CSV table of C-alpha atoms in Angstrom, one decimal:
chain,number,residue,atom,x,y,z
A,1,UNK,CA,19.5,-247.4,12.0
A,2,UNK,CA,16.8,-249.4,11.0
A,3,UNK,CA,16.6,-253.0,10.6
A,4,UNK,CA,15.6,-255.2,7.5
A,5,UNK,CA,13.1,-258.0,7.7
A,6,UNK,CA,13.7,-261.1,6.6
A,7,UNK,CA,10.8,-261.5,4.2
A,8,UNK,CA,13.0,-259.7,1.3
A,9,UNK,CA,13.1,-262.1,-1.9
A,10,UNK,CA,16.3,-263.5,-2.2
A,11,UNK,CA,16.9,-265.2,-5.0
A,12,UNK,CA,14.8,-267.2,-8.4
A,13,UNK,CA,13.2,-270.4,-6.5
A,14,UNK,CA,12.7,-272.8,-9.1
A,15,UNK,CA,14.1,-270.7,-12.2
A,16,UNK,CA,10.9,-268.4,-12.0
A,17,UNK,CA,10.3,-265.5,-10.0
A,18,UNK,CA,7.3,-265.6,-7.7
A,19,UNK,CA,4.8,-263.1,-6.0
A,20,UNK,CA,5.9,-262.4,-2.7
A,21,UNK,CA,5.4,-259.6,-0.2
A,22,UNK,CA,8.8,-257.7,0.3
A,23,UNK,CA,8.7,-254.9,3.1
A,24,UNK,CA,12.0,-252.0,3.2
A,25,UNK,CA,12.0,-251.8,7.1
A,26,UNK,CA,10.1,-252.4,10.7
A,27,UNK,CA,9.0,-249.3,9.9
A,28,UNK,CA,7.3,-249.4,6.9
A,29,UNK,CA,5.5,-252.6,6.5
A,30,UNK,CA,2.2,-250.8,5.6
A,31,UNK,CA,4.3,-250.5,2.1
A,32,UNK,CA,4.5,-253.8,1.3
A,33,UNK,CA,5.4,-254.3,-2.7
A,34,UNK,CA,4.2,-257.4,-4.9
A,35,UNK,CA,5.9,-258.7,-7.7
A,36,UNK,CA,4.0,-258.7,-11.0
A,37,UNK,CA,5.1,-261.8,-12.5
A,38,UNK,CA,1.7,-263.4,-12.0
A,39,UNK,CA,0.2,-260.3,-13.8
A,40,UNK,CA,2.9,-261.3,-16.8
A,41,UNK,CA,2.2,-265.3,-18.0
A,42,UNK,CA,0.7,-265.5,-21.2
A,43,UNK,CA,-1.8,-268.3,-21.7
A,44,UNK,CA,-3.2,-269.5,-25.0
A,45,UNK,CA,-7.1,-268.9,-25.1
A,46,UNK,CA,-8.7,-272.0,-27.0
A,47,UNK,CA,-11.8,-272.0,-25.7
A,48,UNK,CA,-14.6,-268.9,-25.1
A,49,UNK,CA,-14.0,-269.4,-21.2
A,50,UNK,CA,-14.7,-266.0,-20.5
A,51,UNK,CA,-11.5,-264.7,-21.3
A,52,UNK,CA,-10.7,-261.6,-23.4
A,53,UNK,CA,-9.6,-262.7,-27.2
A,54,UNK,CA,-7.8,-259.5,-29.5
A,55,UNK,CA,-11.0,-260.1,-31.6
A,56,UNK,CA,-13.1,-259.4,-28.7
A,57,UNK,CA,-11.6,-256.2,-27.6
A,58,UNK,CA,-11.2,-254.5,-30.9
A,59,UNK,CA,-15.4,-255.4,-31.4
A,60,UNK,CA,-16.0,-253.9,-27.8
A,61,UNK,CA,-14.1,-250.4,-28.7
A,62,UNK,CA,-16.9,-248.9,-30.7
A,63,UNK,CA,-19.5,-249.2,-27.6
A,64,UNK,CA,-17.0,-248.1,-25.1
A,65,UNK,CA,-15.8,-245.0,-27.2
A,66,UNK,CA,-19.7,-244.5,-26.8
A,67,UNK,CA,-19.6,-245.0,-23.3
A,68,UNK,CA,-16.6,-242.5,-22.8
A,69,UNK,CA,-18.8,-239.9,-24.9
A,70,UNK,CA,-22.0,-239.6,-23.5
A,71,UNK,CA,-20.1,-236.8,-21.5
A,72,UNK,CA,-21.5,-233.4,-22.5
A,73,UNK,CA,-18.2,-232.5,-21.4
A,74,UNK,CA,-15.9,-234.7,-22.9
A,75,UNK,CA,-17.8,-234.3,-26.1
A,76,UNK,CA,-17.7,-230.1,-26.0
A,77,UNK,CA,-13.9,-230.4,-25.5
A,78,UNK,CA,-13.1,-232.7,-28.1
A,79,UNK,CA,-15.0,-230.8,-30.1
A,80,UNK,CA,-12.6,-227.9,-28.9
A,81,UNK,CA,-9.6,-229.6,-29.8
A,82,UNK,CA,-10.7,-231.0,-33.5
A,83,UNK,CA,-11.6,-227.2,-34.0
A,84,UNK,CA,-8.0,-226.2,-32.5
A,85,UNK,CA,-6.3,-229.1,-35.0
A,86,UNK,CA,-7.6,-227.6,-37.6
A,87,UNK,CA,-6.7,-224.4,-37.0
A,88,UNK,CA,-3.4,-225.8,-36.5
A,89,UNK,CA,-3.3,-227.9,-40.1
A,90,UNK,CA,-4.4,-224.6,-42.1
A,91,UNK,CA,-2.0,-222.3,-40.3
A,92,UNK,CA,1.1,-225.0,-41.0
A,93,UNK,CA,0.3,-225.8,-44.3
A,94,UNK,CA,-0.3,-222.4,-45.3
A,95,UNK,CA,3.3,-221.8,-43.8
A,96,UNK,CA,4.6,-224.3,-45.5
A,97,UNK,CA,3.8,-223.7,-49.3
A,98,UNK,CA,3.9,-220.3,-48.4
A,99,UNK,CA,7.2,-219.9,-47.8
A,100,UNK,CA,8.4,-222.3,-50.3
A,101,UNK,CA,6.2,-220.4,-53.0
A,102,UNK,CA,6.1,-223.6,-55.1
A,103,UNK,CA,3.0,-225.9,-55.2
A,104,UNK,CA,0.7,-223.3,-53.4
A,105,UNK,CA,-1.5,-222.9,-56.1
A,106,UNK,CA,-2.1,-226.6,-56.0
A,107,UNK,CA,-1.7,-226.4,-52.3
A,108,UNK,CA,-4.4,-224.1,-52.3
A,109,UNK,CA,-6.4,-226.5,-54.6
A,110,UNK,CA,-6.8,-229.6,-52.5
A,111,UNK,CA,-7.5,-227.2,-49.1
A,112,UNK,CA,-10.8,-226.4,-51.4
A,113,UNK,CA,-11.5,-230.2,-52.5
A,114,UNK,CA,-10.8,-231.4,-48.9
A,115,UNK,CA,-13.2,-228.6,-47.4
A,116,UNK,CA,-15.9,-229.3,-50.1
A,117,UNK,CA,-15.7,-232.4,-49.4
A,118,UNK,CA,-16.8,-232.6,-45.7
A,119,UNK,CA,-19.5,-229.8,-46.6
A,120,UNK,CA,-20.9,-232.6,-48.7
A,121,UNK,CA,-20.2,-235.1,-46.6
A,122,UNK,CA,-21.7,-233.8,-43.6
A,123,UNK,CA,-24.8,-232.2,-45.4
A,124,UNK,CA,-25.5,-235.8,-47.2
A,125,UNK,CA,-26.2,-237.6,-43.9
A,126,UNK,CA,-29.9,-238.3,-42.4
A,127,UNK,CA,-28.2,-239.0,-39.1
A,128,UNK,CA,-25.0,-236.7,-37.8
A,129,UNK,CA,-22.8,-238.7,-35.2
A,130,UNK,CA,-20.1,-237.8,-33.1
A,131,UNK,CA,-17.1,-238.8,-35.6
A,132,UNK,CA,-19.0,-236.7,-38.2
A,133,UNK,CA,-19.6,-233.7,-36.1
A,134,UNK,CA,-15.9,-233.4,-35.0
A,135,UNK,CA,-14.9,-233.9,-38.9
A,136,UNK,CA,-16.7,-230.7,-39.4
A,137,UNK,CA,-15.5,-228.8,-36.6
A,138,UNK,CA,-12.1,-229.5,-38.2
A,139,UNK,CA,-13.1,-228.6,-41.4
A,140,UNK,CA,-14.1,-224.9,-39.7
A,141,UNK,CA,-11.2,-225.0,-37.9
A,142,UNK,CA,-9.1,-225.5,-41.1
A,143,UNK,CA,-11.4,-222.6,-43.1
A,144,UNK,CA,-11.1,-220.0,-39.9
A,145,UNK,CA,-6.9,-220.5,-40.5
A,146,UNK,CA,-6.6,-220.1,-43.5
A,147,UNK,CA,-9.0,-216.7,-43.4
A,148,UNK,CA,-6.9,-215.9,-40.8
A,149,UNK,CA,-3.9,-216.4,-42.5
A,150,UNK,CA,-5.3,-214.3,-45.8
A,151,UNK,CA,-6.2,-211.7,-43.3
A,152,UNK,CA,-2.3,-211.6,-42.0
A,153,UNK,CA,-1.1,-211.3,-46.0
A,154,UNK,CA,-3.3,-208.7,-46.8
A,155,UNK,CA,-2.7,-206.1,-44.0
């Protein structure tokens, strides 16, 4: 049977836990375990020490979503997938009113206003970006269902 060390935490020292290397067995010290109470104490920033504010990591999303997307890849399959959710948002909203058969007609209306609108949106920039771009490949995705879909009533 094996035998446990004695470097187990055995109780709340001081009313606080602490970080301390536990180990299960002789055996398996190479798996030693920390606690992560450090990694939880929650300090008040007053200063610009360095340190992280909410402010400061909401401003910094913008240049790492650029970061994550200079990818070829990563941009090609979230391309992929705004094409795909569209696709899916034509084919459930045409199931929706469609089987209701109330409200399709104005159903029908707003899927025309929303799709002219990104045409004229996407067409009115100098400059397409990434954000724009996957609009658009939503707004084929969302056309492409619903042909689909007419394709499936007709036949």
């Amino acid at each position: 049977m094996l035998s446990v060390s004695n470097s187990i935490a055995a109780g709340l020292p001081s009313y606080g836990l602490y970080a301390e290397t536990r180990f299960l067995s002789q055996s398996y010290r190479k798996f030693a375990w920390k606690s992560s109470y450090k990694y939880l104490r929650i300090r008040a920033v007053q200063g610009n020490d360095g340190r992280r504010r909410l402010v400061d990591i909401i401003r910094i999303i913008p240049e790492l979503s650029r970061d994550y997307f200079r990818s070829r890849s990563r941009r090609a399959l979230f391309g992929g997938i705004s094409l795909l959710g569209g696709f899916y948002v034509a084919q459930t909203i045409s199931l929706s009113f469609g089987a209701l058969g109330v409200n399709d007609v104005l159903a029908a209306v707003v899927c025309v206003l929303l799709t002219e609108y990104v045409t004229k949106f996407y067409y009115s920039q100098p400059k397409v970006t990434f954000p724009i771009a996957l609009l658009n490949n939503f707004k084929m995705g969302f056309t492409y269902g619903l042909f689909i879909d007419a394709f499936k009533l007709a036949s």
